[in-house]
PDB file of C-alpha atoms and ligand atoms in Angstrom:
ATOM      1  CA  MET A 289      44.286  26.915   1.599  1.00 96.00           C
ATOM      2  CA  GLU A 290      42.657  26.851  -1.790  1.00 98.00           C
ATOM      3  CA  VAL A 291      41.027  23.571  -2.945  1.00 98.00           C
ATOM      4  CA  ILE A 292      40.153  22.968  -6.597  1.00 98.00           C
ATOM      5  CA  LEU A 293      37.959  20.067  -7.711  1.00 98.00           C
ATOM      6  CA  VAL A 294      39.215  18.134 -10.719  1.00 98.00           C
ATOM      7  CA  PRO A 295      36.652  15.603 -11.973  1.00 98.00           C
ATOM      8  CA  ALA A 296      38.066  12.333 -13.318  1.00 98.00           C
ATOM      9  CA  PHE A 297      36.638   9.125 -14.767  1.00 98.00           C
ATOM     10  CA  ALA A 298      32.871   8.727 -14.273  1.00 97.00           C
ATOM     11  CA  ASP A 299      32.487  10.103 -10.756  1.00 98.00           C
ATOM     12  CA  ASN A 300      35.896  10.565  -9.066  1.00 98.00           C
ATOM     13  CA  TYR A 301      37.137  13.839  -7.660  1.00 98.00           C
ATOM     14  CA  ILE A 302      40.821  14.666  -7.574  1.00 98.00           C
ATOM     15  CA  TYR A 303      41.704  17.731  -5.483  1.00 99.00           C
ATOM     16  CA  VAL A 304      44.408  20.285  -6.206  1.00 98.00           C
ATOM     17  CA  LEU A 305      45.484  22.270  -3.134  1.00 98.00           C
ATOM     18  CA  ARG A 306      47.453  25.451  -2.860  1.00 98.00           C
ATOM     19  CA  ASP A 307      48.820  26.948   0.325  1.00 98.00           C
ATOM     20  CA  ALA A 308      48.791  30.653  -0.489  1.00 95.00           C
ATOM     21  CA  ALA A 309      51.394  31.590   2.167  1.00 96.00           C
ATOM     22  CA  SER A 310      54.110  29.295   0.789  1.00 97.00           C
ATOM     23  CA  GLY A 311      52.966  28.704  -2.797  1.00 97.00           C
ATOM     24  CA  LYS A 312      53.157  24.939  -2.252  1.00 98.00           C
ATOM     25  CA  VAL A 313      50.783  22.956  -4.455  1.00 98.00           C
ATOM     26  CA  GLY A 314      49.481  19.501  -3.667  1.00 98.00           C
ATOM     27  CA  VAL A 315      47.122  16.983  -5.163  1.00 99.00           C
ATOM     28  CA  VAL A 316      44.952  14.424  -3.379  1.00 99.00           C
ATOM     29  CA  ASP A 317      44.281  11.005  -4.947  1.00 98.00           C
ATOM     30  CA  PRO A 318      45.305  11.618  -8.575  1.00 98.00           C
ATOM     31  CA  GLY A 319      43.771   8.551 -10.210  1.00 98.00           C
ATOM     32  CA  ASP A 320      44.586  10.134 -13.560  1.00 98.00           C
ATOM     33  CA  ALA A 321      47.565  12.422 -14.278  1.00 98.00           C
ATOM     34  CA  ALA A 322      46.233  14.147 -17.404  1.00 98.00           C
ATOM     35  CA  PRO A 323      43.444  16.315 -15.914  1.00 98.00           C
ATOM     36  CA  VAL A 324      45.730  17.296 -13.014  1.00 98.00           C
ATOM     37  CA  GLN A 325      48.528  18.317 -15.345  1.00 98.00           C
ATOM     38  CA  ALA A 326      46.062  20.311 -17.458  1.00 98.00           C
ATOM     39  CA  GLU A 327      44.766  22.144 -14.373  1.00 98.00           C
ATOM     40  CA  LEU A 328      48.300  22.916 -13.160  1.00 98.00           C
ATOM     41  CA  GLU A 329      49.383  24.194 -16.560  1.00 98.00           C
ATOM     42  CA  ARG A 330      46.281  26.341 -16.904  1.00 98.00           C
ATOM     43  CA  ARG A 331      47.152  28.031 -13.607  1.00 98.00           C
ATOM     44  CA  GLY A 332      50.911  28.121 -14.144  1.00 98.00           C
ATOM     45  CA  TRP A 333      51.541  26.024 -11.037  1.00 98.00           C
ATOM     46  CA  SER A 334      54.084  23.313 -10.315  1.00 98.00           C
ATOM     47  CA  LEU A 335      53.414  20.416  -7.948  1.00 98.00           C
ATOM     48  CA  THR A 336      55.213  19.749  -4.654  1.00 98.00           C
ATOM     49  CA  HIS A 337      53.081  17.152  -2.821  1.00 98.00           C
ATOM     50  CA  ILE A 338      50.987  14.113  -3.764  1.00 98.00           C
ATOM     51  CA  PHE A 339      48.695  12.912  -0.971  1.00 98.00           C
ATOM     52  CA  LEU A 340      47.198   9.410  -1.259  1.00 98.00           C
ATOM     53  CA  THR A 341      44.370   8.077   0.922  1.00 98.00           C
ATOM     54  CA  HIS A 342      44.457   4.437  -0.216  1.00 98.00           C
ATOM     55  CA  HIS A 343      45.879   2.086  -2.796  1.00 98.00           C
ATOM     56  CA  HIS A 344      42.980   1.715  -5.261  1.00 98.00           C
ATOM     57  CA  ASP A 345      43.984   2.497  -8.814  1.00 98.00           C
ATOM     58  CA  ASP A 346      41.330   5.176  -9.351  1.00 98.00           C
ATOM     59  CA  HIS A 347      43.081   7.107  -6.533  1.00 98.00           C
ATOM     60  CA  ILE A 348      46.770   6.469  -7.258  1.00 98.00           C
ATOM     61  CA  GLY A 349      46.868   5.700 -11.002  1.00 98.00           C
ATOM     62  CA  GLY A 350      48.341   9.085 -11.974  1.00 98.00           C
ATOM     63  CA  ALA A 351      50.714   9.470  -9.020  1.00 98.00           C
ATOM     64  CA  ALA A 352      53.812   7.977 -10.627  1.00 98.00           C
ATOM     65  CA  ALA A 353      53.549  10.130 -13.770  1.00 98.00           C
ATOM     66  CA  LEU A 354      53.004  13.305 -11.712  1.00 98.00           C
ATOM     67  CA  LYS A 355      55.880  12.475  -9.370  1.00 98.00           C
ATOM     68  CA  ASP A 356      58.099  11.879 -12.351  1.00 98.00           C
ATOM     69  CA  ARG A 357      57.158  15.109 -14.087  1.00 98.00           C
ATOM     70  CA  TYR A 358      57.211  17.490 -11.100  1.00 98.00           C
ATOM     71  CA  ARG A 359      59.556  15.725  -8.635  1.00 98.00           C
ATOM     72  CA  ALA A 360      56.744  15.927  -6.103  1.00 98.00           C
ATOM     73  CA  SER A 361      56.851  14.075  -2.810  1.00 98.00           C
ATOM     74  CA  VAL A 362      54.375  11.185  -2.409  1.00 98.00           C
ATOM     75  CA  VAL A 363      52.706  11.075   1.016  1.00 98.00           C
ATOM     76  CA  GLY A 364      50.633   8.050   2.038  1.00 98.00           C
ATOM     77  CA  ALA A 365      49.950   5.279   4.500  1.00 98.00           C
ATOM     78  CA  ARG A 366      52.831   3.332   6.000  1.00 98.00           C
ATOM     79  CA  ALA A 367      50.483   0.325   6.110  1.00 97.00           C
ATOM     80  CA  ASP A 368      50.237   0.494   2.303  1.00 97.00           C
ATOM     81  CA  ALA A 369      53.955   1.027   1.617  1.00 96.00           C
ATOM     82  CA  HIS A 370      54.091  -2.357  -0.150  1.00 97.00           C
ATOM     83  CA  ARG A 371      51.344  -1.428  -2.614  1.00 97.00           C
ATOM     84  CA  ILE A 372      51.789   2.296  -3.232  1.00 96.00           C
ATOM     85  CA  PRO A 373      54.615   2.671  -5.747  1.00 93.00           C
ATOM     86  CA  GLY A 374      57.011   5.553  -5.122  1.00 96.00           C
ATOM     87  CA  LEU A 375      55.869   6.359  -1.592  1.00 98.00           C
ATOM     88  CA  ASP A 376      58.286   8.931  -0.083  1.00 98.00           C
ATOM     89  CA  VAL A 377      56.620   9.847   3.224  1.00 98.00           C
ATOM     90  CA  ALA A 378      54.971   6.883   4.997  1.00 98.00           C
ATOM     91  CA  LEU A 379      52.614   7.884   7.805  1.00 98.00           C
ATOM     92  CA  GLY A 380      50.584   6.137  10.490  1.00 98.00           C
ATOM     93  CA  ASP A 381      47.660   7.097  12.682  1.00 98.00           C
ATOM     94  CA  GLY A 382      48.149  10.385  14.533  1.00 98.00           C
ATOM     95  CA  ALA A 383      51.117  11.497  12.415  1.00 98.00           C
ATOM     96  CA  ARG A 384      51.362  15.088  11.272  1.00 98.00           C
ATOM     97  CA  THR A 385      52.671  16.163   7.908  1.00 98.00           C
ATOM     98  CA  VAL A 386      53.622  19.672   6.826  1.00 98.00           C
ATOM     99  CA  PHE A 387      52.407  21.274   3.602  1.00 98.00           C
ATOM    100  CA  GLY A 388      53.762  24.811   3.381  1.00 97.00           C
ATOM    101  CA  GLU A 389      52.251  26.722   6.301  1.00 97.00           C
ATOM    102  CA  GLN A 390      49.594  24.028   6.753  1.00 98.00           C
ATOM    103  CA  THR A 391      49.763  20.925   8.902  1.00 98.00           C
ATOM    104  CA  ALA A 392      47.679  17.852   8.186  1.00 98.00           C
ATOM    105  CA  ARG A 393      46.893  15.267  10.811  1.00 98.00           C
ATOM    106  CA  VAL A 394      46.607  11.666   9.646  1.00 98.00           C
ATOM    107  CA  PHE A 395      43.754   9.426  10.752  1.00 98.00           C
ATOM    108  CA  ALA A 396      44.038   5.695  10.137  1.00 98.00           C
ATOM    109  CA  VAL A 397      40.521   4.793   8.962  1.00 98.00           C
ATOM    110  CA  PRO A 398      40.467   1.075   8.034  1.00 98.00           C
ATOM    111  CA  GLY A 399      37.326  -0.489   6.557  1.00 98.00           C
ATOM    112  CA  HIS A 400      37.164   0.267   2.828  1.00 98.00           C
ATOM    113  CA  THR A 401      40.795  -0.903   2.691  1.00 98.00           C
ATOM    114  CA  SER A 402      42.977  -2.007   5.586  1.00 98.00           C
ATOM    115  CA  GLY A 403      45.503   0.806   5.089  1.00 98.00           C
ATOM    116  CA  HIS A 404      43.141   3.691   4.323  1.00 98.00           C
ATOM    117  CA  ILE A 405      44.061   7.068   5.836  1.00 98.00           C
ATOM    118  CA  ALA A 406      42.366  10.471   5.905  1.00 99.00           C
ATOM    119  CA  PHE A 407      44.112  13.851   5.988  1.00 99.00           C
ATOM    120  CA  TRP A 408      42.725  16.603   8.227  1.00 98.00           C
ATOM    121  CA  PHE A 409      44.245  20.025   7.616  1.00 98.00           C
ATOM    122  CA  GLU A 410      43.790  21.517  11.054  1.00 97.00           C
ATOM    123  CA  ALA A 411      43.980  25.292  10.515  1.00 96.00           C
ATOM    124  CA  ALA A 412      41.978  25.114   7.291  1.00 97.00           C
ATOM    125  CA  GLU A 413      39.460  22.700   8.898  1.00 98.00           C
ATOM    126  CA  THR A 414      39.550  20.636   5.712  1.00 98.00           C
ATOM    127  CA  LEU A 415      39.273  16.849   5.526  1.00 99.00           C
ATOM    128  CA  PHE A 416      40.184  14.583   2.640  1.00 99.00           C
ATOM    129  CA  SER A 417      38.275  11.407   3.409  1.00 99.00           C
ATOM    130  CA  GLY A 418      38.955   9.309   0.296  1.00 98.00           C
ATOM    131  CA  ASP A 419      36.545   6.375   0.057  1.00 98.00           C
ATOM    132  CA  THR A 420      35.883   6.180   3.809  1.00 98.00           C
ATOM    133  CA  LEU A 421      33.356   8.965   4.387  1.00 98.00           C
ATOM    134  CA  PHE A 422      31.197  10.098   1.466  1.00 98.00           C
ATOM    135  CA  SER A 423      28.461  12.679   1.560  1.00 98.00           C
ATOM    136  CA  LEU A 424      25.420  10.745   2.828  1.00 98.00           C
ATOM    137  CA  GLY A 425      27.337   7.477   2.629  1.00 98.00           C
ATOM    138  CA  CYS A 426      30.499   5.517   3.326  1.00 98.00           C
ATOM    139  CA  GLY A 427      32.797   3.232   1.358  1.00 98.00           C
ATOM    140  CA  ARG A 428      32.177  -0.423   0.778  1.00 98.00           C
ATOM    141  CA  LEU A 429      33.962  -2.815   3.119  1.00 98.00           C
ATOM    142  CA  PHE A 430      36.485  -4.468   0.809  1.00 98.00           C
ATOM    143  CA  GLU A 431      39.216  -5.177   3.376  1.00 98.00           C
ATOM    144  CA  GLY A 432      37.709  -4.410   6.756  1.00 98.00           C
ATOM    145  CA  THR A 433      34.959  -5.266   9.210  1.00 98.00           C
ATOM    146  CA  PRO A 434      31.879  -3.229  10.131  1.00 98.00           C
ATOM    147  CA  ALA A 435      33.412  -2.673  13.578  1.00 98.00           C
ATOM    148  CA  GLN A 436      36.566  -1.183  12.032  1.00 98.00           C
ATOM    149  CA  MET A 437      34.613   1.082   9.691  1.00 98.00           C
ATOM    150  CA  TRP A 438      32.253   2.247  12.450  1.00 98.00           C
ATOM    151  CA  GLU A 439      35.249   3.157  14.594  1.00 98.00           C
ATOM    152  CA  SER A 440      36.889   4.948  11.652  1.00 98.00           C
ATOM    153  CA  LEU A 441      33.749   6.955  10.952  1.00 98.00           C
ATOM    154  CA  GLN A 442      33.407   7.883  14.619  1.00 98.00           C
ATOM    155  CA  SER A 443      36.902   9.366  14.598  1.00 98.00           C
ATOM    156  CA  LEU A 444      35.967  11.554  11.588  1.00 98.00           C
ATOM    157  CA  ARG A 445      32.575  12.421  13.073  1.00 98.00           C
ATOM    158  CA  ALA A 446      34.393  13.910  16.069  1.00 98.00           C
ATOM    159  CA  LEU A 447      36.028  16.625  13.952  1.00 98.00           C
ATOM    160  CA  THR A 448      34.706  20.192  14.093  1.00 98.00           C
ATOM    161  CA  ASP A 449      31.238  20.753  12.615  1.00 98.00           C
ATOM    162  CA  GLN A 450      32.502  23.344  10.166  1.00 98.00           C
ATOM    163  CA  THR A 451      35.190  21.003   8.769  1.00 98.00           C
ATOM    164  CA  ARG A 452      34.793  20.864   4.992  1.00 98.00           C
ATOM    165  CA  VAL A 453      34.772  17.278   3.709  1.00 99.00           C
ATOM    166  CA  TYR A 454      36.254  16.442   0.315  1.00 99.00           C
ATOM    167  CA  CYS A 455      35.608  12.790  -0.547  1.00 98.00           C
ATOM    168  CA  GLY A 456      36.662  10.571  -3.419  1.00 98.00           C
ATOM    169  CA  HIS A 457      33.439  10.325  -5.420  1.00 98.00           C
ATOM    170  CA  GLU A 458      30.288  12.179  -6.431  1.00 98.00           C
ATOM    171  CA  TYR A 459      27.892   9.622  -4.969  1.00 98.00           C
ATOM    172  CA  THR A 460      25.744  12.003  -2.912  1.00 98.00           C
ATOM    173  CA  GLN A 461      22.442  11.711  -4.737  1.00 98.00           C
ATOM    174  CA  SER A 462      22.367   7.911  -4.957  1.00 97.00           C
ATOM    175  CA  ASN A 463      23.612   7.661  -1.360  1.00 98.00           C
ATOM    176  CA  GLY A 464      20.811  10.007  -0.344  1.00 98.00           C
ATOM    177  CA  ARG A 465      18.151   7.882  -2.016  1.00 98.00           C
ATOM    178  CA  PHE A 466      19.251   5.026   0.223  1.00 98.00           C
ATOM    179  CA  ALA A 467      19.543   7.291   3.284  1.00 98.00           C
ATOM    180  CA  LEU A 468      15.878   8.268   2.942  1.00 98.00           C
ATOM    181  CA  THR A 469      14.881   4.596   3.252  1.00 98.00           C
ATOM    182  CA  VAL A 470      16.578   4.226   6.659  1.00 98.00           C
ATOM    183  CA  ASP A 471      16.064   7.731   8.093  1.00 98.00           C
ATOM    184  CA  PRO A 472      12.765   8.815   6.519  1.00 98.00           C
ATOM    185  CA  ALA A 473      11.725  11.248   9.271  1.00 97.00           C
ATOM    186  CA  ASN A 474      14.952  13.286   9.154  1.00 98.00           C
ATOM    187  CA  ASP A 475      14.028  16.829   8.019  1.00 98.00           C
ATOM    188  CA  ALA A 476      17.668  17.849   7.566  1.00 98.00           C
ATOM    189  CA  LEU A 477      18.154  14.907   5.187  1.00 98.00           C
ATOM    190  CA  HIS A 478      15.111  15.881   3.117  1.00 98.00           C
ATOM    191  CA  GLN A 479      16.380  19.465   2.886  1.00 98.00           C
ATOM    192  CA  ARG A 480      19.849  18.327   1.904  1.00 98.00           C
ATOM    193  CA  MET A 481      18.384  16.086  -0.819  1.00 98.00           C
ATOM    194  CA  GLU A 482      16.482  19.028  -2.291  1.00 98.00           C
ATOM    195  CA  GLU A 483      19.694  21.037  -2.371  1.00 98.00           C
ATOM    196  CA  VAL A 484      21.568  18.079  -3.917  1.00 98.00           C
ATOM    197  CA  ALA A 485      18.897  17.620  -6.587  1.00 98.00           C
ATOM    198  CA  GLY A 486      19.254  21.285  -7.549  1.00 98.00           C
ATOM    199  CA  LEU A 487      23.040  21.061  -7.754  1.00 98.00           C
ATOM    200  CA  ARG A 488      23.025  17.865  -9.810  1.00 98.00           C
ATOM    201  CA  ALA A 489      20.344  19.226 -12.162  1.00 98.00           C
ATOM    202  CA  ARG A 490      22.839  22.010 -12.975  1.00 98.00           C
ATOM    203  CA  ASN A 491      25.651  19.430 -13.182  1.00 97.00           C
ATOM    204  CA  GLN A 492      27.398  21.018 -10.174  1.00 98.00           C
ATOM    205  CA  PRO A 493      29.321  19.135  -7.463  1.00 98.00           C
ATOM    206  CA  THR A 494      27.719  18.454  -4.081  1.00 98.00           C
ATOM    207  CA  ILE A 495      31.217  18.511  -2.574  1.00 98.00           C
ATOM    208  CA  PRO A 496      32.455  19.808  -0.205  1.00 98.00           C
ATOM    209  CA  THR A 497      30.021  18.849   2.476  1.00 98.00           C
ATOM    210  CA  THR A 498      30.746  19.487   6.171  1.00 98.00           C
ATOM    211  CA  ILE A 499      31.101  17.257   9.212  1.00 98.00           C
ATOM    212  CA  GLY A 500      28.155  19.076  10.801  1.00 98.00           C
ATOM    213  CA  MET A 501      25.951  18.364   7.784  1.00 98.00           C
ATOM    214  CA  GLU A 502      27.005  14.706   7.691  1.00 98.00           C
ATOM    215  CA  ARG A 503      26.376  14.279  11.417  1.00 98.00           C
ATOM    216  CA  ARG A 504      22.815  15.428  10.819  1.00 98.00           C
ATOM    217  CA  THR A 505      22.107  13.589   7.559  1.00 98.00           C
ATOM    218  CA  ASN A 506      24.465  10.646   6.883  1.00 99.00           C
ATOM    219  CA  PRO A 507      22.936   7.391   8.205  1.00 98.00           C
ATOM    220  CA  PHE A 508      26.379   5.783   8.466  1.00 98.00           C
ATOM    221  CA  LEU A 509      27.330   8.400  11.075  1.00 98.00           C
ATOM    222  CA  ARG A 510      23.982   7.895  12.797  1.00 98.00           C
ATOM    223  CA  ALA A 511      23.992   4.196  13.697  1.00 98.00           C
ATOM    224  CA  ASP A 512      23.559   5.286  17.340  1.00 98.00           C
ATOM    225  CA  ASP A 513      20.621   7.576  16.523  1.00 98.00           C
ATOM    226  CA  PRO A 514      17.267   6.392  17.934  1.00 97.00           C
ATOM    227  CA  GLY A 515      15.391   7.542  14.805  1.00 97.00           C
ATOM    228  CA  VAL A 516      17.570   5.485  12.465  1.00 98.00           C
ATOM    229  CA  GLN A 517      17.533   2.516  14.827  1.00 98.00           C
ATOM    230  CA  SER A 518      13.755   2.375  15.077  1.00 98.00           C
ATOM    231  CA  ALA A 519      13.291   3.013  11.336  1.00 98.00           C
ATOM    232  CA  ILE A 520      15.150  -0.232  10.613  1.00 98.00           C
ATOM    233  CA  GLY A 521      13.613  -2.170  13.506  1.00 98.00           C
ATOM    234  CA  MET A 522      16.742  -2.170  15.714  1.00 98.00           C
ATOM    235  CA  ALA A 523      15.795   0.192  18.548  1.00 98.00           C
ATOM    236  CA  GLY A 524      18.330  -0.063  21.371  1.00 97.00           C
ATOM    237  CA  ALA A 525      20.703  -2.357  19.479  1.00 98.00           C
ATOM    238  CA  PRO A 526      24.479  -1.793  19.733  1.00 98.00           C
ATOM    239  CA  ALA A 527      25.532   0.884  17.251  1.00 98.00           C
ATOM    240  CA  VAL A 528      28.070  -1.401  15.576  1.00 98.00           C
ATOM    241  CA  GLU A 529      25.322  -3.919  14.789  1.00 98.00           C
ATOM    242  CA  VAL A 530      23.100  -1.158  13.433  1.00 98.00           C
ATOM    243  CA  PHE A 531      26.001   0.077  11.310  1.00 98.00           C
ATOM    244  CA  ALA A 532      26.596  -3.445   9.952  1.00 98.00           C
ATOM    245  CA  GLU A 533      22.914  -3.743   9.025  1.00 98.00           C
ATOM    246  CA  LEU A 534      22.926  -0.328   7.307  1.00 98.00           C
ATOM    247  CA  ARG A 535      26.010  -1.276   5.290  1.00 98.00           C
ATOM    248  CA  ARG A 536      24.459  -4.641   4.365  1.00 98.00           C
ATOM    249  CA  ARG A 537      21.236  -2.968   3.188  1.00 98.00           C
ATOM    250  CA  LYS A 538      23.173  -0.418   1.169  1.00 98.00           C
ATOM    251  CA  ASP A 539      25.161  -3.183  -0.538  1.00 97.00           C
ATOM    252  CA  HIS A 540      21.875  -4.626  -1.823  1.00 96.00           C
ATOM    253  CA  PHE A 541      20.084  -1.336  -2.452  1.00 96.00           C
ATOM    254  CA  ARG A 542      18.908  -0.693  -5.983  1.00 88.00           C
ATOM    255  CA  GLY A 543      17.657   2.873  -6.046  1.00 74.00           C
TER     256      GLY A 543
HETATM  257 ZN1  LIG B 645      38.614   2.888  -3.113  1.00 86.81          ZN
END
């Protein structure tokens, strides 16, 4: 499965997918239709599927126009059926959805929003995590509790190490500046930040990351790590409380 990054707005990524075996073409979280349409036209592709992770406008804003133009099928969360216009395929946790020769498994990952889902394409080991899991960070808790988000992140953390992670925003460098304040002795994090600095200096994306990389470097997946816990003065505390404290600190971080 081919994945193409389409930058949108200040720091969003929209993803165009193509299953080579079937020729099906999908898009994930088209907040804006115009750059997606331009990419499709440049490649001579039509669009068959629109995958939506959550209801925020910078993720769904272009979906209706693309559906209208290409007669594509809109796939999203059943829990958000009331606030995703034009939803055709409404899915819950554990559902599987077919995209050409690929199958995506749906994870319900509440926290950023109550209905947020992630799509894991099993054979391609490719995750679309929306605004739940970012590289070196996680989404703000607009509609959920720390306990919900921690559980959501644990379900994504359990995916294969080599799973490529495509998230909704290019936030890696600012996330990493915060991560260094709560996990300062983590060599893998320092190395990743050097790599990220090089990429951003050349105006290149830091995405995709991998689950293995995030397990080693993302503090929000490491609330049960003794190094993170002692760095913030919470050695031995329940992971969910450590996670809540990390999220609180990040909300107030000015890096
Ligand atoms: Zn969002």
